[in-house]
GROMACS .gro file of C-alpha atoms in nm:
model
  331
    1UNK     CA    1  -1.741  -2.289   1.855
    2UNK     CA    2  -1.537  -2.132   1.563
    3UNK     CA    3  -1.329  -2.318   1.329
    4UNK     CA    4  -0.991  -2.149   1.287
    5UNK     CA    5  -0.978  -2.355   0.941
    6UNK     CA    6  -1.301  -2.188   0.853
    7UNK     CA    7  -1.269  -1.892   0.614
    8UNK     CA    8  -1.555  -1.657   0.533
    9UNK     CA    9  -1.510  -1.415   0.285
   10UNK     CA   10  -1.791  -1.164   0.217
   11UNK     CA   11  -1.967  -1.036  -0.105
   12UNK     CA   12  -2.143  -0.677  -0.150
   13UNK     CA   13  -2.332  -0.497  -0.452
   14UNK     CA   14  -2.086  -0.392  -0.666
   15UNK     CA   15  -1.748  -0.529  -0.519
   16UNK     CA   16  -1.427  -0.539  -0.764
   17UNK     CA   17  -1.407  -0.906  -0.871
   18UNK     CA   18  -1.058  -0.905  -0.860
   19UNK     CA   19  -1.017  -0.867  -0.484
   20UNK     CA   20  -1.332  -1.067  -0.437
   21UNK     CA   21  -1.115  -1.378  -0.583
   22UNK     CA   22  -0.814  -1.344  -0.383
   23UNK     CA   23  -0.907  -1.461  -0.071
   24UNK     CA   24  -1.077  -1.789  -0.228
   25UNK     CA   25  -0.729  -1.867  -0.398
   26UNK     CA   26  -0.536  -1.848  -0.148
   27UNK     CA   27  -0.718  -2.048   0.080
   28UNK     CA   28  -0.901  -2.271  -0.137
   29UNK     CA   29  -0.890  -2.590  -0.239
   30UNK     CA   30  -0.621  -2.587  -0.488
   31UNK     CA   31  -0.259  -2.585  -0.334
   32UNK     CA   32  -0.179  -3.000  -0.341
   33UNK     CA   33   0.135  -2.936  -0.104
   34UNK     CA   34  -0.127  -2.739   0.163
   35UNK     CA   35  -0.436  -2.853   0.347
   36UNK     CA   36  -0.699  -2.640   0.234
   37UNK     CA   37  -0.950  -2.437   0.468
   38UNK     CA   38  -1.288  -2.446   0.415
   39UNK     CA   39  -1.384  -2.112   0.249
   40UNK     CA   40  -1.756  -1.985   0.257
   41UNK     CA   41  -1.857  -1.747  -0.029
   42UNK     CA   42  -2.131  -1.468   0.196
   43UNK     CA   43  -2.381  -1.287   0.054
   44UNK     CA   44  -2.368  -0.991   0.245
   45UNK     CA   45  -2.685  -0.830   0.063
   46UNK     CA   46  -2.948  -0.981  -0.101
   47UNK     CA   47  -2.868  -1.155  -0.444
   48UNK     CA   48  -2.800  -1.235  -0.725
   49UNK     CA   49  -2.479  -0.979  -0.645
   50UNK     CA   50  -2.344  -0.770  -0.959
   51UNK     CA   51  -1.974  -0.706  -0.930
   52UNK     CA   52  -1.847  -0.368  -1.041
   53UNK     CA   53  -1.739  -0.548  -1.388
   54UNK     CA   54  -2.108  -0.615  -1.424
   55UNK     CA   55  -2.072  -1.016  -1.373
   56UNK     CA   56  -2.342  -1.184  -1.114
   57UNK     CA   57  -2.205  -1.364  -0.848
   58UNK     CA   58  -2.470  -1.585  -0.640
   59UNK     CA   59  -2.296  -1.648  -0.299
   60UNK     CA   60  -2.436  -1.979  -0.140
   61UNK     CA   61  -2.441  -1.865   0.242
   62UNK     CA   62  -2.626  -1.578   0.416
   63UNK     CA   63  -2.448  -1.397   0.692
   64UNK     CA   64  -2.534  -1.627   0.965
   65UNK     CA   65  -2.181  -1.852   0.816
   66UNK     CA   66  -1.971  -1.614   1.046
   67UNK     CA   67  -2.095  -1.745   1.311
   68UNK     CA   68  -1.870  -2.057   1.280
   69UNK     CA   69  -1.559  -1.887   1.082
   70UNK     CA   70  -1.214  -1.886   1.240
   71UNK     CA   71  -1.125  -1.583   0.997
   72UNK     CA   72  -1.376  -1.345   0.815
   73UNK     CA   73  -1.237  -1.159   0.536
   74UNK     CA   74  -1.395  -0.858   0.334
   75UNK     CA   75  -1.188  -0.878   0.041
   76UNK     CA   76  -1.315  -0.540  -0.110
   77UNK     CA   77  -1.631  -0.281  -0.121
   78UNK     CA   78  -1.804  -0.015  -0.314
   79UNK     CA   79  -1.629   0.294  -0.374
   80UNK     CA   80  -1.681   0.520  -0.087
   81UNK     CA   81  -2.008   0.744  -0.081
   82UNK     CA   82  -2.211   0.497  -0.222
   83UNK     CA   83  -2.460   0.279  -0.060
   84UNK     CA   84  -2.397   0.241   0.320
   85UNK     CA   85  -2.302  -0.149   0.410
   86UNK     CA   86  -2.592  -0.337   0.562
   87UNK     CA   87  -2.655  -0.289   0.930
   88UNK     CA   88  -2.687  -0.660   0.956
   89UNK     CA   89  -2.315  -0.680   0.788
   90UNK     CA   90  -2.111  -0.438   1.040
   91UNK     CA   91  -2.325  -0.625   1.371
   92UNK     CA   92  -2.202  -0.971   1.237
   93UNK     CA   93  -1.829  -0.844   1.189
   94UNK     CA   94  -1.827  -0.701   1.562
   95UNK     CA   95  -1.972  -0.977   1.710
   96UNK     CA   96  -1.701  -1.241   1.449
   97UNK     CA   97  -1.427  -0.995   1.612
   98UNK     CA   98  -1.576  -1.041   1.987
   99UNK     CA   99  -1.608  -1.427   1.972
  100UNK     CA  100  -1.280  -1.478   1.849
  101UNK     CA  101  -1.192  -1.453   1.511
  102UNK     CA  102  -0.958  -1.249   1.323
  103UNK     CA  103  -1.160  -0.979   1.073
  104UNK     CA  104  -0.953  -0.852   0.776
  105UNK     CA  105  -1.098  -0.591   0.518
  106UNK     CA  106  -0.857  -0.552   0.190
  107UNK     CA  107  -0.855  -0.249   0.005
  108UNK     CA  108  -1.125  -0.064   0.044
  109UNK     CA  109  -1.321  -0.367   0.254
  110UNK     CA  110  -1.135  -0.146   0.542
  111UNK     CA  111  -1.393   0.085   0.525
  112UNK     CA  112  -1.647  -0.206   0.600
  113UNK     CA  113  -1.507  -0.251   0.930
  114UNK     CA  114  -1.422   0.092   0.996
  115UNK     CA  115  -1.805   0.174   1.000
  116UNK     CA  116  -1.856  -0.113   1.193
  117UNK     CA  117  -1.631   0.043   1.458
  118UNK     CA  118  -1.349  -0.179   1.452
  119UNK     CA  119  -1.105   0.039   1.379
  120UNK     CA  120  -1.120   0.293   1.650
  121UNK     CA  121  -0.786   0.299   1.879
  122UNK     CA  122  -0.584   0.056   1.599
  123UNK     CA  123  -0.330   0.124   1.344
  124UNK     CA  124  -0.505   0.029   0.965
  125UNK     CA  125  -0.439   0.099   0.626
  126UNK     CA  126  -0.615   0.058   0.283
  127UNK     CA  127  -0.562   0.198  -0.061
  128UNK     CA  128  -0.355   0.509  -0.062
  129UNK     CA  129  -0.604   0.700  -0.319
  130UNK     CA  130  -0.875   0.633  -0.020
  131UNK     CA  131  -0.635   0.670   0.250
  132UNK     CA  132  -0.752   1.044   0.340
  133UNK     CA  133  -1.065   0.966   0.311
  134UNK     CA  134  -1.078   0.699   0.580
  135UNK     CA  135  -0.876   0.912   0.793
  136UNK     CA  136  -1.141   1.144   0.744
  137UNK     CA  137  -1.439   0.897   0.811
  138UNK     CA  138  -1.254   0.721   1.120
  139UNK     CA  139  -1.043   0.987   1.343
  140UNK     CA  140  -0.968   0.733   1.592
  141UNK     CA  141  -0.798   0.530   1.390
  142UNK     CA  142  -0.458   0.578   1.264
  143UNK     CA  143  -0.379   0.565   0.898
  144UNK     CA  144  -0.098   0.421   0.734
  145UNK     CA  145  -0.109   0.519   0.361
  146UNK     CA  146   0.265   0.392   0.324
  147UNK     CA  147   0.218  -0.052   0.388
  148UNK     CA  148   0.077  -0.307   0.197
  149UNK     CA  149  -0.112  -0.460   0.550
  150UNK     CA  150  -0.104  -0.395   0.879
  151UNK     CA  151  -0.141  -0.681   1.153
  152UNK     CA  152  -0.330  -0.584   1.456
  153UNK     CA  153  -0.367  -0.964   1.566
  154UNK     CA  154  -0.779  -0.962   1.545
  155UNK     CA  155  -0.767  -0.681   1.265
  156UNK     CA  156  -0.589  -0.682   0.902
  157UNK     CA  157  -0.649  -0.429   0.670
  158UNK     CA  158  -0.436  -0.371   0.313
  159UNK     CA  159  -0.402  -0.141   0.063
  160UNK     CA  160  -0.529  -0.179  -0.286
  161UNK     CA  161  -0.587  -0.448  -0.547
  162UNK     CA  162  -0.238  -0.715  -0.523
  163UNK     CA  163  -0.109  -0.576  -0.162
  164UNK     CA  164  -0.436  -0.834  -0.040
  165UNK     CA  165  -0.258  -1.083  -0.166
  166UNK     CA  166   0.026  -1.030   0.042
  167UNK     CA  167  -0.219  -1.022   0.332
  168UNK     CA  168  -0.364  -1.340   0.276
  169UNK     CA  169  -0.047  -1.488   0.215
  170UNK     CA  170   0.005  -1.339   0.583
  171UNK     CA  171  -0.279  -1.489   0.709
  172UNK     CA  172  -0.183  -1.788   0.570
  173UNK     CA  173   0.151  -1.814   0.689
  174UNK     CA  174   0.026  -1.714   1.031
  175UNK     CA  175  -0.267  -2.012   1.036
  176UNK     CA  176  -0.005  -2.311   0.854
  177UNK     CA  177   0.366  -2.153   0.837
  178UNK     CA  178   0.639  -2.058   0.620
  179UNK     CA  179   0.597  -2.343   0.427
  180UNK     CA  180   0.249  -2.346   0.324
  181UNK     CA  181   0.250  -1.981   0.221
  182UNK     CA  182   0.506  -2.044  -0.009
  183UNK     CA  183   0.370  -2.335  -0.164
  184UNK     CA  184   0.069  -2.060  -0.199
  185UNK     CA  185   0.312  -1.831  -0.355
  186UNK     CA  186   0.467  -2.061  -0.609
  187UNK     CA  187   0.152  -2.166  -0.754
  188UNK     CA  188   0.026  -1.753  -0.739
  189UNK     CA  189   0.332  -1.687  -0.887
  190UNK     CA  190   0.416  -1.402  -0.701
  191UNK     CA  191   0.642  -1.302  -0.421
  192UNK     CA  192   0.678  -1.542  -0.116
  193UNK     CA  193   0.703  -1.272   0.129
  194UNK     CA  194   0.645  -0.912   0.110
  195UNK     CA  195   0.617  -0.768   0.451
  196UNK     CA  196   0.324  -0.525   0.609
  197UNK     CA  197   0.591  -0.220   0.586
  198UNK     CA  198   0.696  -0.234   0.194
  199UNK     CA  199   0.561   0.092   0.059
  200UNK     CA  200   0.298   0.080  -0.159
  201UNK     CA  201   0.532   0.237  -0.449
  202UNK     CA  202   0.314   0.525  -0.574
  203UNK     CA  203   0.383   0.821  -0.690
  204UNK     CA  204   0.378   1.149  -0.451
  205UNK     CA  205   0.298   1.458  -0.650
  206UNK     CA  206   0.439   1.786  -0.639
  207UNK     CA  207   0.286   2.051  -0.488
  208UNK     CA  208   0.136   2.286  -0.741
  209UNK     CA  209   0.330   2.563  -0.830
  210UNK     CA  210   0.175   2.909  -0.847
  211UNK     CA  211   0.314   3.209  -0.991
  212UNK     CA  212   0.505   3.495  -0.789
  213UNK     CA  213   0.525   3.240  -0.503
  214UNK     CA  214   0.904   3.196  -0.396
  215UNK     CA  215   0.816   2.855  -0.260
  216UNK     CA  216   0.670   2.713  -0.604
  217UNK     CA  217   0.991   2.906  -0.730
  218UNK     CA  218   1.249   2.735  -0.530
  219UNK     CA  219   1.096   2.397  -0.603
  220UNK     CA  220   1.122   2.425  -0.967
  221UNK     CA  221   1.470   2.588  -0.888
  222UNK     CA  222   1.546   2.247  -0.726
  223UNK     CA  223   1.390   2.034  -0.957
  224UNK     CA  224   1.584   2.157  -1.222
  225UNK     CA  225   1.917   2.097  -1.036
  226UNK     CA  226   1.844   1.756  -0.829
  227UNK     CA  227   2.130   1.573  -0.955
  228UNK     CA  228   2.334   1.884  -0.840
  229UNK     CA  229   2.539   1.799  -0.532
  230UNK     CA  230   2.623   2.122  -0.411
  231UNK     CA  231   2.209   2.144  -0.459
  232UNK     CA  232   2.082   2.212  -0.089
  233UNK     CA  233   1.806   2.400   0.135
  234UNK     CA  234   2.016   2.689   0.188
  235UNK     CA  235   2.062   2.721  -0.219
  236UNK     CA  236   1.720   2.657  -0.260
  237UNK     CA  237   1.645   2.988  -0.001
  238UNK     CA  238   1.909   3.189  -0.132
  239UNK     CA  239   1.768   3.175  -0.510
  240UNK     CA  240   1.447   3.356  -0.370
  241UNK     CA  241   1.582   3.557  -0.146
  242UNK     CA  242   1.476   3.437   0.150
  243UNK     CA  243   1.644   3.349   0.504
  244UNK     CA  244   1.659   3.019   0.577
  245UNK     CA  245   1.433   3.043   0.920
  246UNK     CA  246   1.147   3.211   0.697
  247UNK     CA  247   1.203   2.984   0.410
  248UNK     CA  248   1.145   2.667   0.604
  249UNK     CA  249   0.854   2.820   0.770
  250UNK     CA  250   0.691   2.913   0.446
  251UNK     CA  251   0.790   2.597   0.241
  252UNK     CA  252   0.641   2.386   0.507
  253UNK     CA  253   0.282   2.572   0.515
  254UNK     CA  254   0.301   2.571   0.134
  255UNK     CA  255   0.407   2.151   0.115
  256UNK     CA  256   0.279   2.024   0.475
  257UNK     CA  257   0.723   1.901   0.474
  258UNK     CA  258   1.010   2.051   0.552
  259UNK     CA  259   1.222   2.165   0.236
  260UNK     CA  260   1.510   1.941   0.360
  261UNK     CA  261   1.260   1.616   0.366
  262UNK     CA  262   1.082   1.697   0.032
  263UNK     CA  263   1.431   1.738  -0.121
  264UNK     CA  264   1.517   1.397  -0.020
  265UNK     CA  265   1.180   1.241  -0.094
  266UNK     CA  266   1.222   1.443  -0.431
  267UNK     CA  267   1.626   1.245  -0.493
  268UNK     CA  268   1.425   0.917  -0.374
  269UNK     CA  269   1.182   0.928  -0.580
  270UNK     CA  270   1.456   0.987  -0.896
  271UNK     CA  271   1.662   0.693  -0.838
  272UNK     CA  272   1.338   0.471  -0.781
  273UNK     CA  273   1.234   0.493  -1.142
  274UNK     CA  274   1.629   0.498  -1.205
  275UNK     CA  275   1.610   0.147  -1.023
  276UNK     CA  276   1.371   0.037  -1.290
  277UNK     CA  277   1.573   0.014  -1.565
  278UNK     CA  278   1.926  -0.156  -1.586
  279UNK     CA  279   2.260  -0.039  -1.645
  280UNK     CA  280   2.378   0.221  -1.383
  281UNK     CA  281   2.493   0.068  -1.050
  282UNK     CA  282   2.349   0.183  -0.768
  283UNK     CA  283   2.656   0.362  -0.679
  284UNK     CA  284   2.671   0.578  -1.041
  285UNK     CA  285   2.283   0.592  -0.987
  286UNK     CA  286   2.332   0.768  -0.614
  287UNK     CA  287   2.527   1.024  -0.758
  288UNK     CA  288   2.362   1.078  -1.059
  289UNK     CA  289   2.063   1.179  -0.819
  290UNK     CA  290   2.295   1.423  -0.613
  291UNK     CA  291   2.403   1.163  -0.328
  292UNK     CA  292   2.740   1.096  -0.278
  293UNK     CA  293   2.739   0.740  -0.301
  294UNK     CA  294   2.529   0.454  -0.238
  295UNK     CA  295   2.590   0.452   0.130
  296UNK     CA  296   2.433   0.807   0.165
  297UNK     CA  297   2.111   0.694  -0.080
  298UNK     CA  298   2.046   0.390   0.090
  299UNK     CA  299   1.914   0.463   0.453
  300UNK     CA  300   1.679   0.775   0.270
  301UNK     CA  301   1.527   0.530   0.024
  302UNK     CA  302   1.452   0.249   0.298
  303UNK     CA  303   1.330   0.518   0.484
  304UNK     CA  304   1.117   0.673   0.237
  305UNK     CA  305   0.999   0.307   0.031
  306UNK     CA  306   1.071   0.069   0.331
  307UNK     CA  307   1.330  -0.147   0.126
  308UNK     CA  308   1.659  -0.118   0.031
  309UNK     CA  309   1.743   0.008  -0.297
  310UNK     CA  310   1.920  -0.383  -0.468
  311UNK     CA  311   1.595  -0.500  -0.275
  312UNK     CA  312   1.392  -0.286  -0.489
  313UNK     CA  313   1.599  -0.321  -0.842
  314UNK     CA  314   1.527  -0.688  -0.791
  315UNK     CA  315   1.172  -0.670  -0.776
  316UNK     CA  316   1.101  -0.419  -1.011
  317UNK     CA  317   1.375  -0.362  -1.279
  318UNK     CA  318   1.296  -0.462  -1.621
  319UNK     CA  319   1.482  -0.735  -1.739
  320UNK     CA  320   1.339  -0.829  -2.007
  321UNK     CA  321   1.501  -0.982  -2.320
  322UNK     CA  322   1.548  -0.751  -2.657
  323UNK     CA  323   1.220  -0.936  -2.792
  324UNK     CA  324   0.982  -0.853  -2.456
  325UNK     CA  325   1.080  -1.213  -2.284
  326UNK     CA  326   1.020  -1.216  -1.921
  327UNK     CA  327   1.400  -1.337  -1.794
  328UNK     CA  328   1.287  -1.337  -1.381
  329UNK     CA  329   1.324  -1.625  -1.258
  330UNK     CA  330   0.987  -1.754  -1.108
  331UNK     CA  331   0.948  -1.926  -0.762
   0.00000   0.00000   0.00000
């Protein structure tokens, strides 16, 4: 019988030790306010284990603890290409998965179960540098490079590094409620509740721009005028002489978007790092990106970063005092 208060998190050569301590955190035995799972540190290889900041880690349990855990949890992995995960590893996750309990892999850990087949038919995610890559590895499998975790009931993957966190703290809330997860949170110090869809806030490059191409042309063209409001596909064509029917052909083979999308993203993307500093309102901060108001920027941006833009200024605007003082209130 499995214990759904049971949590086993697994260790491999080489994991990031950050990761590897998030899911003992959050469900260890340190919240007063929440009764604590029991959380089994498994060696997934033979050890002692060296963690990719060189520090041995000497889990007590061999893989044969998943066998009893309610909720199995690889909290990270080896950069992909290196050293295959054991055989014995991916047959104890399927047959976790087929007796009942819930398998997450954070970060890159969704690589772990992707070669253990878990994967195929679902919706996942992981980090969005590796995000191609498992698309790549796992066709069957659907990718979504813009969450911070995806909930498939018996499968949760997230993206990189913190966004595990926010899984746990899912998993949590799931396994003890609202309450307990906050408690969680409070003593983290970090955000109650993020959901699954929040983008994971990165940066999307710009295509690069070649010479005598009249797509890399009309992008700098538009670059150079984004906080223009009369700024617009059919401006964009027009300054390389193009009709609009053959530009957007050519501009989407060239980007893999359509010039009116990338133009957004592009205005998006602007009054996101605008949203990081104080002083314009989100009105004078629409405009200023070639918007007409806030009303226009605001479904584009939850669109594009899966939160409103106040939502966003709150969580990431610097407020910080003249003398580097943290003024955020905390919990």
């Amino acid at each position: 019988m499995r214990d759904a208060d049971t949590v086993a998190v697994v260790f491999g050569q080489d994991m990031p030790i950050f990761e590897a301590s998030i899911p003992t955190r959050v469900f260890g035995p340190v919240h007063p306010e929440v009764p604590a799972h029991t959380v089994l540190a498994v060696a997934a290889e033979p050890g002692p284990l060296t963690t990719s900041a060189g520090i041995f880690v000497d889990p007590p349990h061999g893989l044969d603890a998943l066998d009893a855990a309610g909720t199995v949890i690889v909290p990270g992995w080896r950069v992909p290409g290196g050293a295959p995960a054991p055989e014995a590893l991916l047959a104890a996750l399927v047959a976790a998965r087929d007796g009942g309990a819930v398998v997450a892999g954070l970060c890159l850990g969704a690589f772990v179960l992707g070669a253990a087949g878990l994967l195929d038919g679902r919706r996942v995610t992981t980090h969005w540098r590796f995000a191609a890559r498992l698309a790549a590895d796992h066709p069957r499998a659907t990718v979504d490079a813009d969450v911070l975790y995806v909930d498939e009931g018996d499968i949760v993957t997230s993206a990189g590094s913190a966004a595990g966190i926010d899984a746990c703290l899912h998993l949590l809330r799931r396994a003890r409620g609202s309450a307990a997860a906050n408690a969680v949170a409070r003593s983290l110090v970090v955000a109650p509740h993020r959901t699954g869809g929040q983008a994971q806030y990165i940066e999307r490059p710009v295509p690069p721009v070649t010479q005598g191409n009249p797509v890399a042309a009309a992008i700098v063209f538009a670059l150079d005028r984004l906080g223009d409001a009369d700024l617009n596909v059919d401006a964009m064509a027009r300054h390389v002489h193009l009709s609009r029917r053959t530009f957007d052909r050519r501009f989407r083979a060239h980007t893999g978007s359509s010039p009116l999308q990338w133009l957004l993203t592009q205005r998006v993307l602007w009054a996101q790092r605008l949203l990081e500093s104080p002083g314009l309102s989100v009105d004078a901060l629409a405009r200023r990106v070639g918007f007409a108001d806030a009303v226009a920027l605001r479904p584009h941006f939850r669109r594009i970063l899966g939160v409103a833009p106040a939502a966003y200024r709150a969580t990431f605007a610097d407020t910080r005092s003249p003398d580097g003082a943290g003024r955020t209130p905390v919990g």
